Coordinates of C-alpha atoms and ligand atoms in Angstrom, one line a residue:
M1 CA 7.4 -15.3 -23.2
R2 CA 10.2 -17.4 -22.0
K3 CA 10.2 -15.7 -18.6
L4 CA 6.5 -16.3 -18.2
M5 CA 6.8 -20.0 -18.9
L6 CA 9.6 -20.3 -16.4
A7 CA 7.5 -18.6 -13.7
G8 CA 4.7 -21.1 -14.5
C9 CA 7.0 -24.1 -14.2
L10 CA 8.4 -22.9 -10.9
A11 CA 4.9 -22.4 -9.5
A12 CA 3.9 -25.9 -10.7
A13 CA 7.0 -27.4 -9.1
A14 CA 6.2 -25.8 -5.7
A15 CA 2.6 -27.0 -5.9
C16 CA 3.8 -30.6 -6.4
Q17 CA 5.5 -30.6 -3.1
Q18 CA 2.2 -30.3 -1.3
P19 CA -0.4 -33.1 -1.3
A20 CA -3.2 -32.1 -3.6
A21 CA -5.9 -32.4 -0.9
K22 CA -4.0 -30.2 1.5
K23 CA -3.5 -27.5 -1.1
E24 CA -7.2 -27.6 -2.1
A25 CA -8.3 -27.2 1.6
Q26 CA -5.9 -24.3 2.1
A27 CA -7.2 -22.6 -1.0
L28 CA -10.8 -22.9 0.2
L29 CA -10.3 -21.4 3.6
P30 CA -11.3 -17.7 3.8
A31 CA -8.3 -15.4 3.8
K32 CA -7.1 -14.5 7.3
D33 CA -7.2 -10.7 7.9
T34 CA -4.1 -10.0 10.0
H35 CA -5.0 -6.3 10.3
T36 CA -7.9 -6.6 12.8
Q37 CA -7.6 -7.9 16.3
S38 CA -11.4 -8.4 16.6
N39 CA -13.1 -11.7 16.7
A40 CA -16.0 -10.6 14.6
D41 CA -15.4 -13.6 12.4
S42 CA -17.0 -15.7 15.2
I43 CA -19.3 -13.1 16.9
R44 CA -21.6 -11.3 14.5
L45 CA -22.1 -7.6 14.8
P46 CA -24.9 -6.8 12.3
H47 CA -25.7 -3.3 13.5
L48 CA -24.1 -0.2 14.9
D49 CA -26.0 2.6 16.7
L50 CA -23.6 5.6 16.9
D51 CA -24.5 8.6 19.1
V52 CA -21.6 11.1 19.2
A53 CA -20.9 14.8 19.6
V54 CA -18.1 16.6 17.7
D55 CA -16.1 18.9 20.0
F56 CA -14.0 21.3 18.0
D57 CA -12.6 23.0 21.1
R58 CA -11.1 19.8 22.4
R59 CA -10.7 18.3 19.0
R60 CA -12.4 15.1 19.8
I61 CA -15.4 13.0 19.1
G62 CA -17.1 11.4 22.0
G63 CA -20.3 9.4 22.8
V64 CA -21.5 5.9 22.6
A65 CA -21.3 3.2 20.0
T66 CA -23.8 0.4 20.6
W67 CA -23.3 -2.8 18.7
T68 CA -25.9 -5.5 18.2
V69 CA -24.3 -8.8 19.1
E70 CA -25.0 -12.3 17.8
N71 CA -22.9 -14.9 19.6
P72 CA -24.0 -18.4 18.4
H73 CA -20.9 -20.1 19.8
K74 CA -21.4 -18.4 23.2
L75 CA -17.8 -17.1 23.2
P76 CA -16.9 -15.5 26.6
A77 CA -15.7 -12.2 25.2
L78 CA -16.0 -9.8 22.3
H79 CA -12.8 -8.3 21.0
L80 CA -12.8 -5.0 19.1
D81 CA -10.3 -2.7 17.4
T82 CA -9.4 0.7 18.9
Y83 CA -6.7 3.2 18.2
D84 CA -5.9 5.9 20.7
L85 CA -9.5 5.8 22.1
T86 CA -10.3 6.4 25.7
I87 CA -13.0 3.9 26.8
D88 CA -15.0 5.3 29.7
S89 CA -17.4 2.5 30.3
V90 CA -19.0 -0.5 28.7
L91 CA -22.5 -1.8 29.2
V92 CA -23.6 -5.3 28.1
D93 CA -27.4 -5.3 27.9
G94 CA -27.5 -2.3 30.1
T95 CA -25.2 -3.7 32.8
N96 CA -21.9 -2.0 33.5
T97 CA -19.2 -4.5 32.6
A98 CA -15.5 -4.6 33.5
F99 CA -13.5 -4.4 30.2
T100 CA -9.8 -4.5 29.4
L101 CA -7.8 -2.6 26.9
D102 CA -4.6 -4.3 25.7
S103 CA -1.5 -2.3 25.2
A104 CA -1.2 -0.8 21.8
V105 CA 0.3 -2.8 18.9
Q106 CA 2.1 -0.6 16.4
Y107 CA -0.5 0.8 13.8
L108 CA -3.0 -1.9 14.8
G109 CA -3.9 -0.2 18.1
S110 CA -5.3 -1.7 21.3
R111 CA -7.6 -4.6 21.4
L112 CA -10.7 -3.9 23.6
N113 CA -11.9 -7.0 25.4
I114 CA -15.5 -7.1 26.6
P115 CA -16.7 -10.1 28.7
L116 CA -20.1 -11.3 27.3
T117 CA -23.0 -13.1 29.0
P118 CA -24.1 -16.0 26.7
E119 CA -27.4 -14.3 25.8
A120 CA -25.9 -10.8 25.3
T121 CA -27.5 -8.8 22.5
K122 CA -26.3 -5.2 22.9
V123 CA -22.9 -3.9 23.8
A124 CA -22.7 -0.1 24.4
I125 CA -19.2 1.5 24.5
W126 CA -18.8 5.0 25.9
Y127 CA -15.7 6.5 24.5
K128 CA -13.8 9.5 23.1
T129 CA -11.1 9.9 20.4
G130 CA -7.5 10.8 21.2
A131 CA -5.1 13.4 20.0
N132 CA -3.5 10.9 17.6
A133 CA -6.7 9.8 15.9
T134 CA -5.4 8.9 12.4
A135 CA -8.8 9.1 10.7
L136 CA -9.4 12.7 11.7
Q137 CA -8.3 16.0 10.2
W138 CA -9.4 19.0 12.2
L139 CA -9.2 22.2 10.2
E140 CA -9.0 25.7 11.6
P141 CA -11.3 28.3 9.9
S142 CA -8.2 29.7 8.2
Q143 CA -7.7 26.3 6.4
T144 CA -11.1 26.5 4.8
L145 CA -12.3 28.5 1.9
G146 CA -14.8 30.5 3.9
K147 CA -12.3 31.2 6.7
K148 CA -15.1 31.5 9.2
Q149 CA -16.0 28.0 10.4
P150 CA -13.8 25.0 11.4
F151 CA -14.1 21.8 9.4
L152 CA -13.7 18.1 10.3
Y153 CA -13.6 15.1 8.1
T154 CA -12.7 11.4 8.6
Q155 CA -10.7 9.1 6.3
S156 CA -11.2 5.5 7.5
E157 CA -9.6 3.4 4.8
S158 CA -7.7 1.3 5.3
I159 CA -7.5 0.7 9.1
Y160 CA -8.3 4.1 10.6
A161 CA -12.0 3.7 11.5
R162 CA -10.8 2.2 14.8
S163 CA -9.4 5.6 15.7
W164 CA -12.9 7.2 15.8
I165 CA -15.2 4.2 16.4
P166 CA -14.6 1.1 18.5
C167 CA -15.3 -1.5 15.9
A168 CA -14.3 -4.7 14.1
D169 CA -12.1 -3.0 11.6
G170 CA -11.6 -5.5 8.8
P171 CA -12.9 -5.1 5.2
G172 CA -14.5 -8.5 5.4
I173 CA -16.8 -7.5 8.3
R174 CA -20.0 -5.7 7.3
F175 CA -22.8 -4.0 9.3
R176 CA -25.7 -1.6 8.9
Y177 CA -25.7 1.6 11.0
D178 CA -27.8 4.4 12.4
A179 CA -26.2 7.5 13.8
R180 CA -27.0 10.7 15.7
V181 CA -24.3 13.3 15.4
K182 CA -24.2 16.6 17.3
V183 CA -22.1 19.4 15.8
P184 CA -21.9 23.2 16.5
K185 CA -25.0 24.9 15.3
Q186 CA -23.4 26.7 12.4
L187 CA -22.2 23.5 10.8
L188 CA -23.8 20.8 8.7
A189 CA -22.8 17.1 9.3
L190 CA -22.7 14.5 6.6
M191 CA -22.0 10.8 6.6
S192 CA -21.6 7.8 4.3
A193 CA -25.4 7.4 4.6
E194 CA -28.7 9.0 3.9
N195 CA -27.8 12.7 4.3
P196 CA -29.5 16.0 5.2
R197 CA -29.5 18.7 2.6
E198 CA -29.6 21.7 4.9
R199 CA -28.3 22.9 8.2
N200 CA -30.8 23.0 11.1
D201 CA -30.6 25.0 14.3
S202 CA -30.2 22.2 16.7
G203 CA -26.9 21.0 15.3
I204 CA -28.2 17.4 15.6
Y205 CA -28.3 15.2 12.5
H206 CA -29.6 11.7 12.1
F207 CA -28.2 9.2 9.6
K208 CA -29.1 5.7 8.4
M209 CA -27.2 3.3 6.2
E210 CA -29.4 0.4 5.3
Q211 CA -26.9 -1.6 3.3
P212 CA -24.2 -3.5 5.2
V213 CA -20.8 -1.8 4.8
P214 CA -17.3 -2.5 6.3
A215 CA -15.8 -0.1 8.8
Y216 CA -13.4 1.4 6.3
L217 CA -16.4 3.0 4.6
M218 CA -17.6 4.8 7.7
A219 CA -17.2 8.5 7.1
L220 CA -18.2 11.8 8.7
A221 CA -17.7 15.4 7.7
A222 CA -18.8 18.6 9.5
G223 CA -18.3 22.1 8.2
D224 CA -20.0 25.1 6.6
I225 CA -21.4 23.0 3.7
S226 CA -24.2 23.5 1.3
F227 CA -25.9 21.3 -1.3
A228 CA -26.7 21.7 -5.0
A229 CA -28.6 19.0 -6.9
I230 CA -27.3 17.7 -10.2
D231 CA -30.4 15.6 -11.0
Q232 CA -32.9 13.4 -9.1
R233 CA -30.3 11.1 -7.5
T234 CA -27.0 13.0 -7.8
G235 CA -25.7 16.2 -6.2
V236 CA -22.8 18.0 -4.8
Y237 CA -21.9 19.3 -1.4
A238 CA -19.2 21.9 -0.9
E239 CA -18.4 25.1 1.1
P240 CA -20.6 27.9 -0.2
A241 CA -17.8 29.7 -2.0
M242 CA -17.0 26.4 -4.0
L243 CA -20.5 25.2 -4.6
Q244 CA -21.3 26.7 -8.0
K245 CA -17.9 25.8 -9.4
A246 CA -18.2 22.3 -8.2
R247 CA -21.8 22.0 -9.6
Y248 CA -20.4 23.1 -13.0
E249 CA -17.5 20.7 -12.9
F250 CA -19.7 17.8 -12.0
E251 CA -22.5 18.5 -14.4
D252 CA -22.1 15.1 -16.1
V253 CA -22.1 13.0 -12.9
G254 CA -25.8 12.1 -13.3
K255 CA -25.0 10.8 -16.8
M256 CA -22.0 8.9 -15.4
V257 CA -24.2 6.9 -13.0
G258 CA -26.4 6.0 -15.9
A259 CA -23.3 5.0 -18.0
A260 CA -22.0 2.8 -15.1
E261 CA -25.4 1.1 -14.7
A262 CA -25.6 0.4 -18.4
L263 CA -22.2 -1.4 -18.0
Y264 CA -22.5 -3.4 -14.8
G265 CA -26.1 -3.3 -13.5
P266 CA -28.1 -1.1 -11.1
Y267 CA -26.6 1.4 -8.7
R268 CA -27.7 -0.1 -5.4
W269 CA -27.1 2.8 -3.0
G270 CA -30.0 5.1 -3.8
Q271 CA -28.4 8.6 -3.8
Y272 CA -24.9 9.4 -5.2
D273 CA -23.4 12.7 -4.1
V274 CA -19.9 14.2 -4.1
L275 CA -18.5 16.2 -1.2
V276 CA -15.7 18.6 -2.1
L277 CA -13.4 18.9 0.8
P278 CA -10.9 21.7 1.7
P279 CA -7.5 21.4 -0.1
G280 CA -5.7 19.7 2.8
F281 CA -7.6 16.4 2.0
P282 CA -4.7 13.8 1.5
L283 CA -6.4 11.9 -1.3
G284 CA -7.8 12.5 -4.7
G285 CA -11.0 10.8 -3.7
M286 CA -12.6 8.3 -1.3
E287 CA -15.5 6.1 -2.2
N288 CA -17.6 6.6 0.9
P289 CA -21.0 5.0 0.1
R290 CA -23.6 7.5 -1.2
L291 CA -21.1 10.3 -0.6
T292 CA -17.8 10.3 -2.4
F293 CA -15.2 12.6 -0.7
C294 CA -13.0 14.5 -3.1
T295 CA -10.1 16.9 -3.3
P296 CA -10.8 20.4 -4.6
T297 CA -7.8 20.0 -6.9
I298 CA -10.0 18.3 -9.5
I299 CA -12.1 21.4 -9.9
A300 CA -10.1 22.6 -12.9
G301 CA -12.9 24.7 -14.4
D302 CA -13.0 22.6 -17.6
R303 CA -14.3 19.2 -16.4
S304 CA -10.9 17.7 -17.4
L305 CA -10.3 15.8 -14.2
V306 CA -13.7 14.2 -13.6
S307 CA -12.4 10.7 -14.3
L308 CA -11.6 10.8 -10.6
V309 CA -15.3 10.9 -9.9
A310 CA -15.9 8.0 -12.3
H311 CA -13.3 6.1 -10.3
E312 CA -15.0 6.7 -6.9
L313 CA -18.4 6.0 -8.4
A314 CA -17.2 2.8 -9.9
H315 CA -16.3 1.7 -6.4
S316 CA -20.0 1.6 -5.7
W317 CA -19.7 -1.8 -7.5
S318 CA -16.0 -2.9 -7.1
G319 CA -15.2 -2.4 -3.5
N320 CA -18.3 -1.2 -1.8
L321 CA -20.6 -4.0 -3.2
V322 CA -17.9 -6.7 -3.7
T323 CA -15.2 -6.0 -1.2
N324 CA -11.6 -7.2 -0.9
A325 CA -11.5 -9.7 1.9
T326 CA -8.2 -8.5 3.3
W327 CA -5.7 -5.7 2.3
N328 CA -3.6 -8.3 0.5
D329 CA -6.5 -8.5 -2.0
F330 CA -6.6 -4.7 -2.5
W331 CA -6.2 -5.1 -6.3
L332 CA -9.7 -6.6 -6.3
N333 CA -10.9 -3.2 -5.1
E334 CA -8.7 -0.8 -7.0
G335 CA -7.7 -2.7 -10.2
F336 CA -11.3 -3.5 -11.0
T337 CA -12.2 0.1 -10.2
V338 CA -9.6 1.6 -12.6
Y339 CA -10.8 -0.7 -15.3
F340 CA -14.4 0.2 -14.7
E341 CA -13.5 4.0 -14.4
R342 CA -12.0 3.9 -17.9
R343 CA -15.0 2.0 -19.3
I344 CA -17.2 4.7 -17.9
M345 CA -15.0 7.4 -19.4
E346 CA -14.9 5.6 -22.7
S347 CA -18.7 5.6 -22.9
M348 CA -18.9 9.3 -21.9
M349 CA -16.0 10.6 -24.0
G350 CA -15.0 8.1 -26.6
A351 CA -12.3 5.4 -27.0
D352 CA -9.5 7.8 -28.0
Y353 CA -10.1 9.8 -24.7
A354 CA -10.1 6.6 -22.6
D355 CA -6.9 5.4 -24.4
M356 CA -5.1 8.5 -23.1
L357 CA -6.1 7.5 -19.5
W358 CA -4.9 3.9 -20.2
E359 CA -1.5 5.1 -21.5
L360 CA -0.9 7.5 -18.6
G361 CA -1.8 4.6 -16.3
Y362 CA 0.7 2.4 -18.1
Q363 CA 3.4 5.0 -17.6
D364 CA 2.5 5.1 -13.9
L365 CA 2.8 1.4 -13.7
E366 CA 6.2 1.4 -15.4
E367 CA 7.4 4.1 -13.1
E368 CA 6.1 2.3 -10.0
V369 CA 7.7 -1.0 -11.0
A370 CA 11.0 0.7 -11.5
A371 CA 10.7 2.4 -8.1
I372 CA 9.8 -0.7 -6.2
G373 CA 12.1 -3.0 -8.1
K374 CA 10.9 -5.3 -11.0
D375 CA 11.7 -8.5 -9.0
S376 CA 10.1 -7.3 -5.7
K377 CA 7.2 -9.3 -4.3
D378 CA 5.5 -5.9 -3.7
T379 CA 4.9 -5.8 -7.5
W380 CA 2.7 -9.0 -7.3
L381 CA -1.0 -8.3 -7.4
K382 CA -1.6 -10.5 -4.4
L383 CA 0.2 -8.6 -1.6
H384 CA 2.0 -9.7 1.5
L385 CA 1.1 -7.2 4.2
E386 CA 1.2 -9.6 7.2
G387 CA 3.1 -7.7 9.9
R388 CA 3.2 -4.5 7.9
D389 CA 1.2 -1.4 7.8
P390 CA -1.5 -1.8 5.0
D391 CA -0.5 1.7 3.8
E392 CA 2.5 0.0 2.3
G393 CA 0.3 -1.7 -0.2
L394 CA -1.0 1.6 -1.5
T395 CA 1.0 1.7 -4.8
S396 CA 0.1 1.8 -8.5
I397 CA 0.5 -2.0 -8.7
A398 CA -3.0 -2.7 -7.4
Y399 CA -4.4 0.0 -9.5
E400 CA -2.6 -0.3 -12.8
K401 CA -1.4 -3.8 -13.0
G402 CA -4.8 -4.9 -11.8
A403 CA -6.6 -2.8 -14.4
H404 CA -4.3 -4.0 -17.2
L405 CA -5.0 -7.6 -16.2
L406 CA -8.7 -7.0 -16.7
R407 CA -7.9 -5.2 -20.0
L408 CA -6.0 -8.4 -21.1
L409 CA -9.0 -10.5 -20.2
E410 CA -11.2 -8.2 -22.2
E411 CA -8.9 -8.2 -25.3
S412 CA -8.6 -12.0 -25.3
K413 CA -12.2 -13.0 -24.5
G414 CA -14.0 -10.2 -26.2
R415 CA -15.8 -7.2 -24.7
A416 CA -19.2 -8.9 -24.7
A417 CA -18.0 -11.9 -22.8
M418 CA -16.1 -9.7 -20.4
D419 CA -19.1 -7.5 -19.7
T420 CA -21.4 -10.4 -19.0
F421 CA -18.7 -11.9 -16.8
L422 CA -18.3 -8.7 -14.7
R423 CA -22.0 -8.0 -14.5
T424 CA -22.7 -11.5 -13.2
Y425 CA -19.7 -11.3 -10.8
F426 CA -21.1 -8.1 -9.2
D427 CA -24.6 -9.5 -9.1
S428 CA -23.7 -12.8 -7.6
H429 CA -21.4 -11.4 -4.9
A430 CA -23.2 -8.2 -4.0
F431 CA -22.6 -7.2 -0.4
K432 CA -20.1 -10.0 0.0
T433 CA -16.4 -10.3 0.4
M434 CA -13.9 -11.6 -2.2
D435 CA -10.3 -12.8 -1.9
T436 CA -7.8 -13.4 -4.6
E437 CA -8.0 -17.2 -4.7
Q438 CA -11.8 -17.1 -4.7
F439 CA -11.8 -14.7 -7.6
L440 CA -9.3 -16.8 -9.6
R441 CA -11.6 -19.8 -9.2
Y442 CA -14.6 -17.8 -10.2
L443 CA -12.7 -16.4 -13.2
D444 CA -11.7 -19.9 -14.3
G445 CA -15.2 -21.2 -13.9
H446 CA -17.0 -18.3 -15.7
L447 CA -14.6 -16.8 -18.3
L448 CA -11.4 -18.7 -18.7
K449 CA -13.0 -22.2 -18.6
G450 CA -9.7 -24.0 -18.4
D451 CA -7.8 -21.7 -20.8
T452 CA -4.3 -21.2 -19.2
T453 CA -2.7 -19.4 -22.1
L454 CA -2.9 -16.0 -20.4
H455 CA -0.7 -17.0 -17.5
I456 CA -2.8 -15.3 -15.0
D457 CA -0.7 -16.7 -12.2
A458 CA 2.3 -14.7 -13.4
W459 CA 0.2 -11.5 -12.9
V460 CA -1.1 -12.4 -9.5
Y461 CA 1.8 -14.3 -8.0
G462 CA 4.7 -12.9 -10.0
P463 CA 6.6 -9.6 -10.2
G464 CA 6.9 -6.8 -12.7
I465 CA 4.9 -6.2 -15.8
P466 CA 4.1 -9.5 -17.5
E467 CA 5.0 -9.8 -21.2
N468 CA 1.5 -10.1 -22.3
C469 CA 0.5 -6.8 -20.7
P470 CA -1.8 -4.9 -23.2
R471 CA -1.1 -1.4 -24.3
A472 CA -3.8 1.0 -25.5
P473 CA -3.5 2.4 -29.1
Q474 CA -1.9 5.8 -29.1
A475 CA -3.7 7.9 -31.7
R476 CA -3.8 11.2 -29.8
F477 CA -0.5 10.9 -28.0
K478 CA 1.4 10.2 -31.2
K479 CA 0.6 13.7 -32.3
V480 CA 1.8 15.0 -28.9
D481 CA 5.1 13.0 -29.4
E482 CA 5.6 14.7 -32.7
E483 CA 5.1 18.2 -31.3
R484 CA 7.4 17.5 -28.4
A485 CA 10.1 16.2 -30.8
R486 CA 9.7 19.4 -32.8
F487 CA 10.2 21.5 -29.7
L488 CA 13.2 19.6 -28.7
E489 CA 14.7 20.1 -32.1
G490 CA 14.4 23.8 -31.6
A491 CA 10.9 24.8 -32.9
A492 CA 9.5 27.8 -31.0
P493 CA 6.6 26.7 -28.7
A494 CA 4.2 29.1 -30.3
T495 CA 4.6 27.2 -33.6
L496 CA 3.5 23.8 -32.1
S497 CA 0.0 22.5 -32.9
T498 CA -1.5 22.2 -29.5
N499 CA -5.1 23.3 -30.4
G500 CA -7.7 21.4 -28.5
W501 CA -5.3 19.6 -26.2
T502 CA -6.8 18.3 -23.0
S503 CA -4.8 18.2 -19.8
H504 CA -4.0 14.6 -20.6
E505 CA -2.2 15.6 -23.8
W506 CA -0.4 18.3 -21.8
L507 CA 0.6 15.8 -19.2
H508 CA 2.0 13.4 -21.8
F509 CA 3.8 16.3 -23.5
L510 CA 5.6 17.2 -20.3
R511 CA 6.1 13.8 -18.8
K512 CA 8.2 12.6 -21.7
M513 CA 10.4 15.7 -21.7
P514 CA 14.1 15.1 -20.8
R515 CA 14.7 16.0 -17.2
P516 CA 16.0 18.6 -16.5
L517 CA 15.2 20.8 -19.4
T518 CA 17.5 23.8 -19.8
Y519 CA 16.5 27.0 -18.1
A520 CA 15.9 28.6 -21.6
Q521 CA 13.6 25.7 -22.6
M522 CA 11.6 26.1 -19.4
E523 CA 11.3 29.8 -19.9
Q524 CA 10.1 29.5 -23.5
L525 CA 7.5 26.9 -22.6
D526 CA 6.3 28.9 -19.7
K527 CA 6.0 32.2 -21.7
T528 CA 3.9 30.5 -24.3
F529 CA 1.8 28.1 -22.3
G530 CA 1.7 29.6 -18.8
F531 CA 2.4 26.4 -17.0
T532 CA 3.5 28.1 -13.8
Q533 CA 0.0 29.6 -13.5
S534 CA -1.8 26.5 -14.7
G535 CA -5.2 26.0 -13.1
N536 CA -4.9 22.3 -13.7
S537 CA -3.5 20.7 -10.6
E538 CA -2.0 17.7 -12.4
V539 CA -0.2 19.8 -14.9
A540 CA 0.9 22.3 -12.3
D541 CA 2.3 19.6 -10.0
L542 CA 4.3 18.1 -12.8
W543 CA 5.5 21.5 -14.0
Y544 CA 6.8 22.3 -10.4
I545 CA 8.6 19.0 -10.3
M546 CA 10.3 19.9 -13.6
S547 CA 11.0 23.4 -12.3
V548 CA 12.8 22.0 -9.3
A549 CA 14.8 19.7 -11.5
A550 CA 15.8 22.6 -13.8
V551 CA 16.1 25.1 -10.9
Y552 CA 13.6 27.3 -12.8
K553 CA 13.0 29.8 -10.0
P554 CA 10.2 31.9 -11.7
A555 CA 7.9 28.9 -10.8
Y556 CA 8.8 28.9 -7.1
P557 CA 6.4 31.4 -5.8
A558 CA 3.4 29.6 -7.4
M559 CA 4.9 26.3 -6.2
E560 CA 5.0 27.6 -2.7
A561 CA 1.4 28.8 -2.9
F562 CA 0.5 25.3 -4.1
L563 CA 2.4 23.6 -1.3
S564 CA 1.0 25.9 1.3
K565 CA -2.5 24.6 0.9
V566 CA -2.7 21.4 -1.2
G567 CA -2.4 18.3 1.0
R568 CA -2.9 15.6 -1.7
R569 CA -0.2 13.1 -1.1
K570 CA 0.0 12.1 -4.7
F571 CA 1.2 15.6 -5.5
L572 CA 3.3 16.3 -2.4
T573 CA 5.4 13.1 -2.3
P574 CA 6.9 13.4 -5.8
L575 CA 7.4 17.2 -5.5
Y576 CA 9.1 17.1 -2.1
G577 CA 10.9 14.0 -3.4
E578 CA 12.3 15.9 -6.4
M579 CA 13.6 18.6 -4.0
M580 CA 15.4 16.1 -1.9
K581 CA 17.7 15.2 -4.8
T582 CA 20.0 18.1 -4.3
P583 CA 21.4 19.9 -1.2
E584 CA 19.8 23.2 -2.2
G585 CA 16.5 21.5 -2.9
T586 CA 16.7 19.7 0.5
A587 CA 17.0 23.0 2.3
M588 CA 14.0 24.3 0.4
A589 CA 12.0 21.2 1.1
R590 CA 12.7 21.4 4.9
N591 CA 11.8 25.1 4.9
L592 CA 8.6 24.6 3.0
F593 CA 7.6 21.5 5.0
S594 CA 8.2 23.2 8.3
K595 CA 6.1 26.2 7.2
Y596 CA 3.1 24.3 5.8
R597 CA 3.0 20.9 7.5
G598 CA 0.2 22.0 9.7
N599 CA -2.0 22.2 6.6
Y600 CA -1.4 18.5 5.8
H601 CA -3.3 15.5 7.1
P602 CA -1.6 13.7 10.1
L603 CA -0.7 10.7 7.9
A604 CA 0.7 12.9 5.1
Q605 CA 2.7 14.8 7.7
E606 CA 4.1 11.5 8.9
S607 CA 5.1 10.1 5.5
L608 CA 6.5 13.4 4.3
G609 CA 8.4 13.9 7.5
K610 CA 10.1 10.6 6.9
L611 CA 10.9 11.5 3.4
I612 CA 12.3 14.9 4.3
N613 CA 14.3 13.9 7.4
K614 CA 16.0 10.9 6.0
Q615 CA 19.7 11.5 5.5
Ligands
LIG701 N1 -10.0 4.0 -2.1 C1 -9.1 4.8 -2.6 C2 -8.3 5.6 -1.6 C3 -7.6 4.8 -0.6 C4 -7.0 3.6 -0.8 C5 -7.4 5.4 0.7 C6 -6.3 2.9 0.2 C7 -6.7 4.7 1.7 C8 -6.2 3.4 1.4 C9 -9.7 5.8 -3.7 O1 -10.7 5.2 -4.4 C10 -8.6 6.1 -4.7 O2 -8.1 5.2 -5.3 N2 -8.2 7.4 -4.8 C11 -7.2 7.8 -5.7 C12 -7.8 8.4 -6.9 C13 -8.1 7.5 -8.1 C14 -8.6 8.3 -9.3 C15 -6.9 6.7 -8.5 C16 -6.4 8.9 -5.0 O3 -6.8 9.4 -4.0 O4 -5.4 9.4 -5.6
LIG702 ZN1 -10.0 3.7 -5.7

């Protein structure tokens, strides 16, 4: 408590040094997005017409992006974001126009400058993507399940849309779109839009997104993909060999949408489908509107990892409907979504189940704060990413510290008041942008009403885990703690009471083991519970990390098989990181990375490359 009060006093003292009027004016200005070089805050771009072809032989996308322009201030030029794009020509209202492309700024790319006539309404840009397109992962047939057709998908968040579409690439800039996409005849194309259900023989697909979305939610996938309906408005897309497994795993997704609506109001995007990607996908999931992209590593066979779908679905409100204004406000997207995800899981599975998710999340938060440093500004909810790659903001802070702040609000104001507050928040800001300061004002006006006892500023503009951080009750994990303790006191694994444990209980069981365990302990656990062969990717990843720490070599072949195909950064970074702790492990990491890096996403290759090659 003392610490919190001190932080409050310091903030108050700093504020006193500024005249009140100036401070107020600053707070009301919309946040400046330093990660776009476009001027779409002054020139409106309400609509995109995209007409592109996907060329697997040359590994590029090319065609024309036509923007509808509204230029009320008659600015002389439109500036757009591009990254490694070749611009072939630009037509303004049909007239060929001399454009310029600035030299590239690190990770921001090259600003495209297009002179405008005062009455210009359409800007058509003929372009193709480059070899370093950060949004694109091109897969050889061998990297897919079916092994016969290639696969392409995009990942645009946070600032990669500019590497496949010339656009105003800031989360605060929204537009509607139509698209025509040509792919090889054997493939189906899908977008974050109204989608086809079946392949056709022309290879040409038409898409429409009628709700305005920011560029980071632009998405495209092409591959040997089929569809299975779950219910009237939900379904799953996957490679044919994965389709039935995925359909089984996601059986409850229809109910999930209903549960989400019961919490925070209507689902406003029409259809909700999930696309299961090949294993190289660098993320767990991505909330592309109408079509969540997800990793196949959540298809565990027992529906134990579907909270990830609840998370991506929840973004249909927090993020896609009410969007963080800049990447400094990322916690407004992710913290809200984690809170919402756990509320959905609670309504589907009960409070004791959701409490396990909360506790695992809290453990992630503790670990992240320790890794970043408890006094670091990077543990504030409001980030400082000016002059930095927004990827640096992608930590558990936005997710878990953000979610725990909302849990604190719920616990202190009551669930009924919290739910009314959130529902009204989503309704009154639908299809709009939100920054941290605007949210804090809204929170004060609608829920806190002058109550300062929660010290919200210490969460948003202060480091570490605040002292009033809530902690979920631990009914189910208490039993796990007891069984772990018995094992560590020498009980044989077969005598432990593990009946009915979900993967969350197993995770908690393993996470809190001393590291390293002895070889004999690893062997005993493995013989009884078969962790090395676990079909649950979360459990397997953790077990491999423990195996590296304990030099438990019987797990290495399975670990290598895992690393040879799984590209999910959340799994790869800690596992390679554990190897890097010893000279023997470093040699193993370098060898495995050089063998399998080609199966990872370009951005994962880059970040792992840095991890593995640092001295
Ligand atoms: N929107 C994020 C993914 C993201 C964030 C991509 C920032 C690029 C930049 C997505 O909703 C997400 O959070 N995915 C998580 C899974 C989730 C259950 C925590 C992931 O991929 O691990
Ligand atoms: Zn998310």
